[in-house]
């Protein structure tokens, strides 16, 4: 239960992040024993590139401390939605932190908000939403895959956020979100192959005073159909954006300084080793050293398009009559 509250020490049953380096982190559940592939209970020992760690030894350790392993050491960190996104078990393709931060910002959610999410998947976004709406808000999240729903329920309960997150098994494209959610939501998020089919259900679920909408789609054809349906449903402020993460590295650089002294040029061309050595040292001295910011040679590519829109209050909505009706087949 280490997601829901800030803690100083690790307790049995907590999920912790074992930090080896920036590119190597692992999420571990702190238990004394685990079941092996034969169904037998064995001591919980976690293997890393720096050796083995007896997980039970973490109980009572303070978060942020350095822990020893058989061939090195690591840090144990309290999990956050950002760290969980980097270490979670992938059941589906997930949404990463750059997109998550934009979603949370654009949906204008805050503590106490009611958010509907469709496409629970691996729960990456759900953890971030839960932190944002806590302690008085609520998340209703849906997935059409029953096995993923059951795994998500167990995971949310283990992380201590099941009191503000409800997971439902439902095909929202055909069945909607349910009458019990009509007029309750401040925001709706969709991560589905056919988001345009769910927009009428989103209109019913959003509060009469309006709310925010977001759809995550990997293909531009999906975006076009979604935007067309949003206009027909009286949504305004329709915007589509793509978040690309670009890394900047800090490095030391040096540049030679041109010398206009004719005597120095003459010394460099002489065959005498001693003179050449002096000339070489002069060249070393005639360099300008500085610290520069340089863009990385590579960067993460396309993940998906984020389409945002606002549903105005019910008494001011004016559907657009000119938008074409979208096709119902998948792009």
Short mmCIF file of C-alpha atoms in Angstrom, two decimals:
data_model
loop_
_atom_site.label_atom_id
_atom_site.label_comp_id
_atom_site.label_asym_id
_atom_site.label_seq_id
_atom_site.Cartn_x
_atom_site.Cartn_y
_atom_site.Cartn_z
CA UNK A 1 0.00 0.00 0.00
CA UNK A 2 2.87 2.37 -0.76
CA UNK A 3 1.18 4.29 -3.65
CA UNK A 4 -1.60 5.89 -1.64
CA UNK A 5 0.38 7.42 1.25
CA UNK A 6 3.88 8.71 1.87
CA UNK A 7 5.82 6.32 4.09
CA UNK A 8 9.23 6.31 5.73
CA UNK A 9 9.85 2.59 6.10
CA UNK A 10 9.09 -0.43 3.95
CA UNK A 11 6.48 -2.89 5.21
CA UNK A 12 5.60 -6.37 4.06
CA UNK A 13 3.24 -6.23 1.09
CA UNK A 14 4.58 -2.91 -0.19
CA UNK A 15 5.56 -2.41 -3.81
CA UNK A 16 9.01 -0.80 -4.04
CA UNK A 17 11.19 0.37 -6.92
CA UNK A 18 14.68 -1.13 -6.98
CA UNK A 19 16.82 1.53 -8.67
CA UNK A 20 20.07 0.25 -10.22
CA UNK A 21 20.61 3.13 -12.65
CA UNK A 22 18.57 5.45 -14.84
CA UNK A 23 18.09 2.71 -17.41
CA UNK A 24 17.56 -0.21 -15.04
CA UNK A 25 14.73 -0.19 -12.49
CA UNK A 26 12.50 -2.96 -11.20
CA UNK A 27 9.18 -3.02 -9.32
CA UNK A 28 9.24 -5.58 -6.50
CA UNK A 29 6.51 -6.66 -4.11
CA UNK A 30 8.00 -7.13 -0.66
CA UNK A 31 7.08 -10.63 0.50
CA UNK A 32 8.99 -13.31 2.36
CA UNK A 33 8.11 -16.13 -0.04
CA UNK A 34 6.95 -16.60 -3.62
CA UNK A 35 5.68 -19.54 -5.64
CA UNK A 36 8.05 -21.09 -8.14
CA UNK A 37 7.02 -22.60 -11.48
CA UNK A 38 6.17 -25.88 -9.72
CA UNK A 39 3.79 -24.14 -7.31
CA UNK A 40 6.16 -24.55 -4.36
CA UNK A 41 6.74 -21.80 -1.80
CA UNK A 42 10.37 -20.61 -1.87
CA UNK A 43 12.31 -17.71 -0.41
CA UNK A 44 11.81 -14.49 -2.38
CA UNK A 45 15.22 -13.72 -3.91
CA UNK A 46 15.39 -11.15 -6.72
CA UNK A 47 18.22 -11.51 -9.25
CA UNK A 48 19.83 -8.46 -10.87
CA UNK A 49 22.98 -7.65 -12.84
CA UNK A 50 24.54 -6.68 -9.51
CA UNK A 51 23.71 -9.96 -7.83
CA UNK A 52 20.92 -11.32 -5.68
CA UNK A 53 18.73 -9.47 -3.21
CA UNK A 54 16.79 -11.15 -0.40
CA UNK A 55 13.55 -9.24 -0.64
CA UNK A 56 12.57 -9.95 2.98
CA UNK A 57 15.64 -7.94 4.09
CA UNK A 58 13.93 -4.78 2.83
CA UNK A 59 11.27 -4.91 5.56
CA UNK A 60 11.99 -2.10 8.02
CA UNK A 61 14.39 -0.34 5.63
CA UNK A 62 13.78 3.36 5.00
CA UNK A 63 12.73 4.43 1.52
CA UNK A 64 15.60 6.05 -0.37
CA UNK A 65 18.28 3.98 1.34
CA UNK A 66 21.10 2.12 -0.36
CA UNK A 67 20.83 -1.67 -0.04
CA UNK A 68 23.57 -4.21 -0.60
CA UNK A 69 23.34 -7.12 -2.97
CA UNK A 70 25.73 -10.00 -3.56
CA UNK A 71 27.77 -8.11 -6.19
CA UNK A 72 26.86 -4.47 -5.71
CA UNK A 73 24.22 -2.15 -4.36
CA UNK A 74 21.04 -0.31 -5.34
CA UNK A 75 18.50 2.16 -3.96
CA UNK A 76 14.96 1.33 -2.85
CA UNK A 77 12.47 4.04 -3.77
CA UNK A 78 8.84 4.64 -2.95
CA UNK A 79 6.81 4.11 -6.14
CA UNK A 80 5.26 7.00 -8.02
CA UNK A 81 3.09 6.88 -11.16
CA UNK A 82 6.13 7.95 -13.19
CA UNK A 83 8.35 5.17 -11.82
CA UNK A 84 5.53 2.64 -12.14
CA UNK A 85 5.14 3.52 -15.84
CA UNK A 86 8.81 2.62 -16.35
CA UNK A 87 8.65 -0.68 -14.47
CA UNK A 88 5.12 -2.07 -14.75
CA UNK A 89 4.36 -5.45 -16.37
CA UNK A 90 3.07 -4.73 -19.87
CA UNK A 91 -0.30 -6.28 -20.60
CA UNK A 92 -0.88 -3.87 -23.49
CA UNK A 93 0.94 -0.98 -25.14
CA UNK A 94 1.04 1.75 -22.49
CA UNK A 95 0.88 5.54 -22.37
CA UNK A 96 4.15 7.10 -21.23
CA UNK A 97 4.86 10.09 -19.00
CA UNK A 98 5.16 12.82 -21.70
CA UNK A 99 1.65 12.00 -22.96
CA UNK A 100 0.31 11.41 -19.44
CA UNK A 101 1.43 14.84 -18.25
CA UNK A 102 -0.29 16.52 -21.19
CA UNK A 103 -3.49 14.49 -20.64
CA UNK A 104 -3.69 15.40 -16.94
CA UNK A 105 -3.04 19.06 -17.75
CA UNK A 106 -5.46 19.38 -20.66
CA UNK A 107 -8.31 17.52 -18.97
CA UNK A 108 -8.15 20.12 -16.18
CA UNK A 109 -8.66 17.48 -13.50
CA UNK A 110 -7.95 18.29 -9.86
CA UNK A 111 -8.54 16.79 -6.42
CA UNK A 112 -12.22 15.87 -6.26
CA UNK A 113 -12.74 15.39 -10.00
CA UNK A 114 -14.67 12.44 -11.42
CA UNK A 115 -12.88 10.92 -14.44
CA UNK A 116 -14.03 8.14 -16.75
CA UNK A 117 -11.33 6.16 -18.56
CA UNK A 118 -11.92 3.52 -21.20
CA UNK A 119 -9.01 1.29 -22.09
CA UNK A 120 -7.50 0.42 -18.70
CA UNK A 121 -4.81 -1.77 -20.24
CA UNK A 122 -1.77 -1.99 -17.98
CA UNK A 123 -2.96 0.83 -15.70
CA UNK A 124 -0.18 3.30 -16.49
CA UNK A 125 -2.47 6.32 -16.92
CA UNK A 126 -4.88 5.14 -14.20
CA UNK A 127 -2.21 5.51 -11.50
CA UNK A 128 -1.48 9.09 -12.57
CA UNK A 129 -5.18 9.97 -12.67
CA UNK A 130 -5.73 8.43 -9.23
CA UNK A 131 -2.96 10.55 -7.71
CA UNK A 132 -4.41 13.68 -9.30
CA UNK A 133 -8.03 13.27 -8.14
CA UNK A 134 -7.17 12.00 -4.63
CA UNK A 135 -8.35 12.14 -1.93
CA UNK A 136 -11.96 13.05 -2.76
CA UNK A 137 -12.16 12.25 -6.48
CA UNK A 138 -12.98 9.03 -8.28
CA UNK A 139 -11.90 7.11 -11.38
CA UNK A 140 -14.19 4.75 -13.28
CA UNK A 141 -12.10 2.80 -15.74
CA UNK A 142 -13.28 0.16 -18.22
CA UNK A 143 -11.71 -2.56 -20.34
CA UNK A 144 -13.36 -5.11 -22.65
CA UNK A 145 -10.84 -7.85 -21.78
CA UNK A 146 -11.99 -9.69 -18.65
CA UNK A 147 -8.58 -11.12 -17.73
CA UNK A 148 -6.97 -7.67 -17.86
CA UNK A 149 -9.79 -6.31 -15.70
CA UNK A 150 -9.17 -8.94 -13.02
CA UNK A 151 -5.43 -8.28 -13.03
CA UNK A 152 -6.01 -4.54 -12.78
CA UNK A 153 -8.36 -4.99 -9.81
CA UNK A 154 -5.74 -7.03 -7.95
CA UNK A 155 -3.04 -4.52 -8.79
CA UNK A 156 -5.04 -1.46 -7.68
CA UNK A 157 -6.00 -3.19 -4.42
CA UNK A 158 -2.37 -4.12 -3.78
CA UNK A 159 -1.30 -0.51 -4.40
CA UNK A 160 -3.91 0.91 -2.06
CA UNK A 161 -5.85 2.93 -4.63
CA UNK A 162 -8.94 0.72 -5.02
CA UNK A 163 -10.95 3.11 -2.83
CA UNK A 164 -10.77 5.77 -5.56
CA UNK A 165 -10.55 3.53 -8.65
CA UNK A 166 -13.29 1.23 -9.88
CA UNK A 167 -12.51 -1.19 -12.73
CA UNK A 168 -15.37 -2.46 -14.91
CA UNK A 169 -15.55 -5.15 -17.60
CA UNK A 170 -17.51 -3.53 -20.41
CA UNK A 171 -17.57 -2.92 -24.15
CA UNK A 172 -18.22 0.81 -24.02
CA UNK A 173 -18.49 1.12 -27.81
CA UNK A 174 -21.79 -0.77 -27.80
CA UNK A 175 -22.92 -0.56 -24.17
CA UNK A 176 -21.71 2.87 -23.08
CA UNK A 177 -20.59 3.60 -19.53
CA UNK A 178 -23.87 2.70 -17.84
CA UNK A 179 -26.83 4.82 -16.80
CA UNK A 180 -25.47 5.15 -13.27
CA UNK A 181 -22.65 7.37 -14.62
CA UNK A 182 -24.86 9.72 -16.67
CA UNK A 183 -24.09 13.35 -15.79
CA UNK A 184 -21.33 12.50 -13.29
CA UNK A 185 -18.02 12.96 -15.11
CA UNK A 186 -15.82 16.04 -15.21
CA UNK A 187 -13.63 14.45 -17.89
CA UNK A 188 -13.62 11.44 -20.21
CA UNK A 189 -10.53 9.74 -21.63
CA UNK A 190 -10.62 7.14 -24.42
CA UNK A 191 -7.83 4.83 -25.57
CA UNK A 192 -9.79 2.71 -28.06
CA UNK A 193 -9.60 1.66 -31.72
CA UNK A 194 -12.97 3.34 -32.47
CA UNK A 195 -13.25 6.37 -30.16
CA UNK A 196 -15.83 8.09 -32.37
CA UNK A 197 -18.36 5.39 -31.49
CA UNK A 198 -18.12 6.29 -27.79
CA UNK A 199 -18.54 10.06 -28.14
CA UNK A 200 -22.37 9.95 -27.76
CA UNK A 201 -21.90 7.97 -24.54
CA UNK A 202 -19.30 10.52 -23.39
CA UNK A 203 -21.83 13.33 -23.90
CA UNK A 204 -24.28 11.50 -21.61
CA UNK A 205 -21.63 10.85 -18.98
CA UNK A 206 -20.29 14.41 -18.76
CA UNK A 207 -21.98 16.83 -16.36
CA UNK A 208 -24.70 19.15 -17.62
CA UNK A 209 -22.35 22.09 -17.04
CA UNK A 210 -19.92 20.48 -19.49
CA UNK A 211 -16.47 18.97 -19.23
CA UNK A 212 -13.31 17.94 -21.03
CA UNK A 213 -12.69 15.10 -23.46
CA UNK A 214 -9.50 13.37 -24.63
CA UNK A 215 -8.84 10.57 -27.10
CA UNK A 216 -5.51 8.81 -27.70
CA UNK A 217 -5.13 7.42 -31.23
CA UNK A 218 -2.03 6.16 -33.06
CA UNK A 219 -3.41 6.82 -36.59
CA UNK A 220 -4.35 10.15 -38.15
CA UNK A 221 -7.40 8.55 -39.84
CA UNK A 222 -8.79 7.80 -36.37
CA UNK A 223 -8.21 11.43 -35.42
CA UNK A 224 -10.12 12.68 -38.48
CA UNK A 225 -13.20 10.57 -37.71
CA UNK A 226 -13.06 11.51 -34.03
CA UNK A 227 -12.87 15.24 -34.77
CA UNK A 228 -15.76 15.01 -37.21
CA UNK A 229 -17.95 13.29 -34.62
CA UNK A 230 -16.92 15.76 -31.92
CA UNK A 231 -18.08 18.68 -34.07
CA UNK A 232 -21.42 16.97 -34.71
CA UNK A 233 -21.83 16.41 -30.96
CA UNK A 234 -21.43 20.15 -30.22
CA UNK A 235 -17.91 19.94 -28.78
CA UNK A 236 -15.75 23.05 -29.05
CA UNK A 237 -12.03 23.86 -28.71
CA UNK A 238 -11.12 20.72 -30.65
CA UNK A 239 -7.33 20.36 -30.72
CA UNK A 240 -5.01 17.54 -31.72
CA UNK A 241 -1.37 17.42 -30.63
CA UNK A 242 1.58 15.06 -30.54
CA UNK A 243 4.10 14.97 -27.69
CA UNK A 244 7.69 14.21 -28.70
CA UNK A 245 10.38 13.93 -26.03
CA UNK A 246 13.71 15.44 -27.06
CA UNK A 247 16.75 14.97 -24.85
CA UNK A 248 19.47 17.61 -24.47
CA UNK A 249 22.93 16.49 -23.32
CA UNK A 250 25.46 18.70 -21.55
CA UNK A 251 29.05 18.13 -22.66
CA UNK A 252 32.45 19.82 -22.68
CA UNK A 253 33.66 21.13 -26.04
CA UNK A 254 36.82 22.87 -27.26
CA UNK A 255 37.56 24.95 -30.35
CA UNK A 256 40.97 26.06 -31.68
CA UNK A 257 41.69 29.74 -31.70
CA UNK A 258 43.16 31.02 -34.94
CA UNK A 259 46.58 32.64 -34.51
CA UNK A 260 47.59 35.60 -36.69
CA UNK A 261 51.19 35.64 -35.39
CA UNK A 262 53.53 34.86 -38.31
CA UNK A 263 56.36 33.80 -35.99
CA UNK A 264 54.23 31.00 -34.48
CA UNK A 265 53.35 29.69 -37.94
CA UNK A 266 57.04 29.62 -38.82
CA UNK A 267 57.90 27.64 -35.67
CA UNK A 268 55.27 25.02 -36.45
CA UNK A 269 56.76 24.32 -39.86
CA UNK A 270 60.36 23.86 -38.63
CA UNK A 271 61.74 20.32 -38.33
CA UNK A 272 63.41 20.82 -34.95
CA UNK A 273 61.60 18.59 -32.43
CA UNK A 274 62.07 20.98 -29.57
CA UNK A 275 60.63 23.85 -31.52
CA UNK A 276 57.78 21.64 -32.75
CA UNK A 277 57.07 20.62 -29.14
CA UNK A 278 56.86 24.24 -28.10
CA UNK A 279 54.59 24.95 -31.04
CA UNK A 280 52.37 22.02 -30.07
CA UNK A 281 52.06 23.31 -26.54
CA UNK A 282 51.15 26.71 -27.90
CA UNK A 283 48.41 25.10 -29.99
CA UNK A 284 47.04 23.41 -26.85
CA UNK A 285 47.03 26.74 -25.09
CA UNK A 286 45.21 28.37 -27.99
CA UNK A 287 42.00 26.44 -27.48
CA UNK A 288 38.72 27.73 -26.14
CA UNK A 289 37.07 25.26 -23.73
CA UNK A 290 33.39 25.60 -22.91
CA UNK A 291 30.29 23.68 -21.79
CA UNK A 292 27.59 23.24 -24.43
CA UNK A 293 24.08 21.83 -24.65
CA UNK A 294 23.75 19.38 -27.53
CA UNK A 295 20.66 17.59 -28.81
CA UNK A 296 20.82 13.80 -28.64
CA UNK A 297 21.45 12.01 -31.93
CA UNK A 298 18.26 9.99 -31.56
CA UNK A 299 14.87 10.64 -30.01
CA UNK A 300 11.72 8.58 -29.29
CA UNK A 301 9.42 8.45 -32.28
CA UNK A 302 5.66 8.72 -32.68
CA UNK A 303 3.47 7.22 -29.96
CA UNK A 304 0.04 8.63 -30.68
CA UNK A 305 -2.12 11.70 -31.27
CA UNK A 306 -3.97 13.36 -28.40
CA UNK A 307 -7.29 14.93 -29.37
CA UNK A 308 -8.83 17.27 -26.78
CA UNK A 309 -12.21 18.97 -26.82
CA UNK A 310 -14.59 20.83 -24.52
CA UNK A 311 -18.29 20.05 -24.10
CA UNK A 312 -20.01 23.34 -23.22
CA UNK A 313 -22.94 23.56 -20.79
CA UNK A 314 -26.06 21.81 -22.05
CA UNK A 315 -28.04 25.03 -22.46
CA UNK A 316 -25.46 26.51 -24.88
CA UNK A 317 -24.68 23.52 -27.12
CA UNK A 318 -25.08 24.00 -30.86
CA UNK A 319 -24.35 20.87 -32.95
CA UNK A 320 -22.57 21.47 -36.24
CA UNK A 321 -24.87 20.50 -39.16
CA UNK A 322 -22.11 20.58 -41.78
CA UNK A 323 -19.80 17.84 -40.51
CA UNK A 324 -20.01 14.57 -42.47
CA UNK A 325 -21.13 11.42 -40.73
CA UNK A 326 -18.10 9.27 -39.86
CA UNK A 327 -17.71 5.72 -41.11
CA UNK A 328 -18.04 3.00 -38.52
CA UNK A 329 -15.35 0.68 -39.84
CA UNK A 330 -11.84 0.62 -38.38
CA UNK A 331 -9.20 2.69 -40.23
#
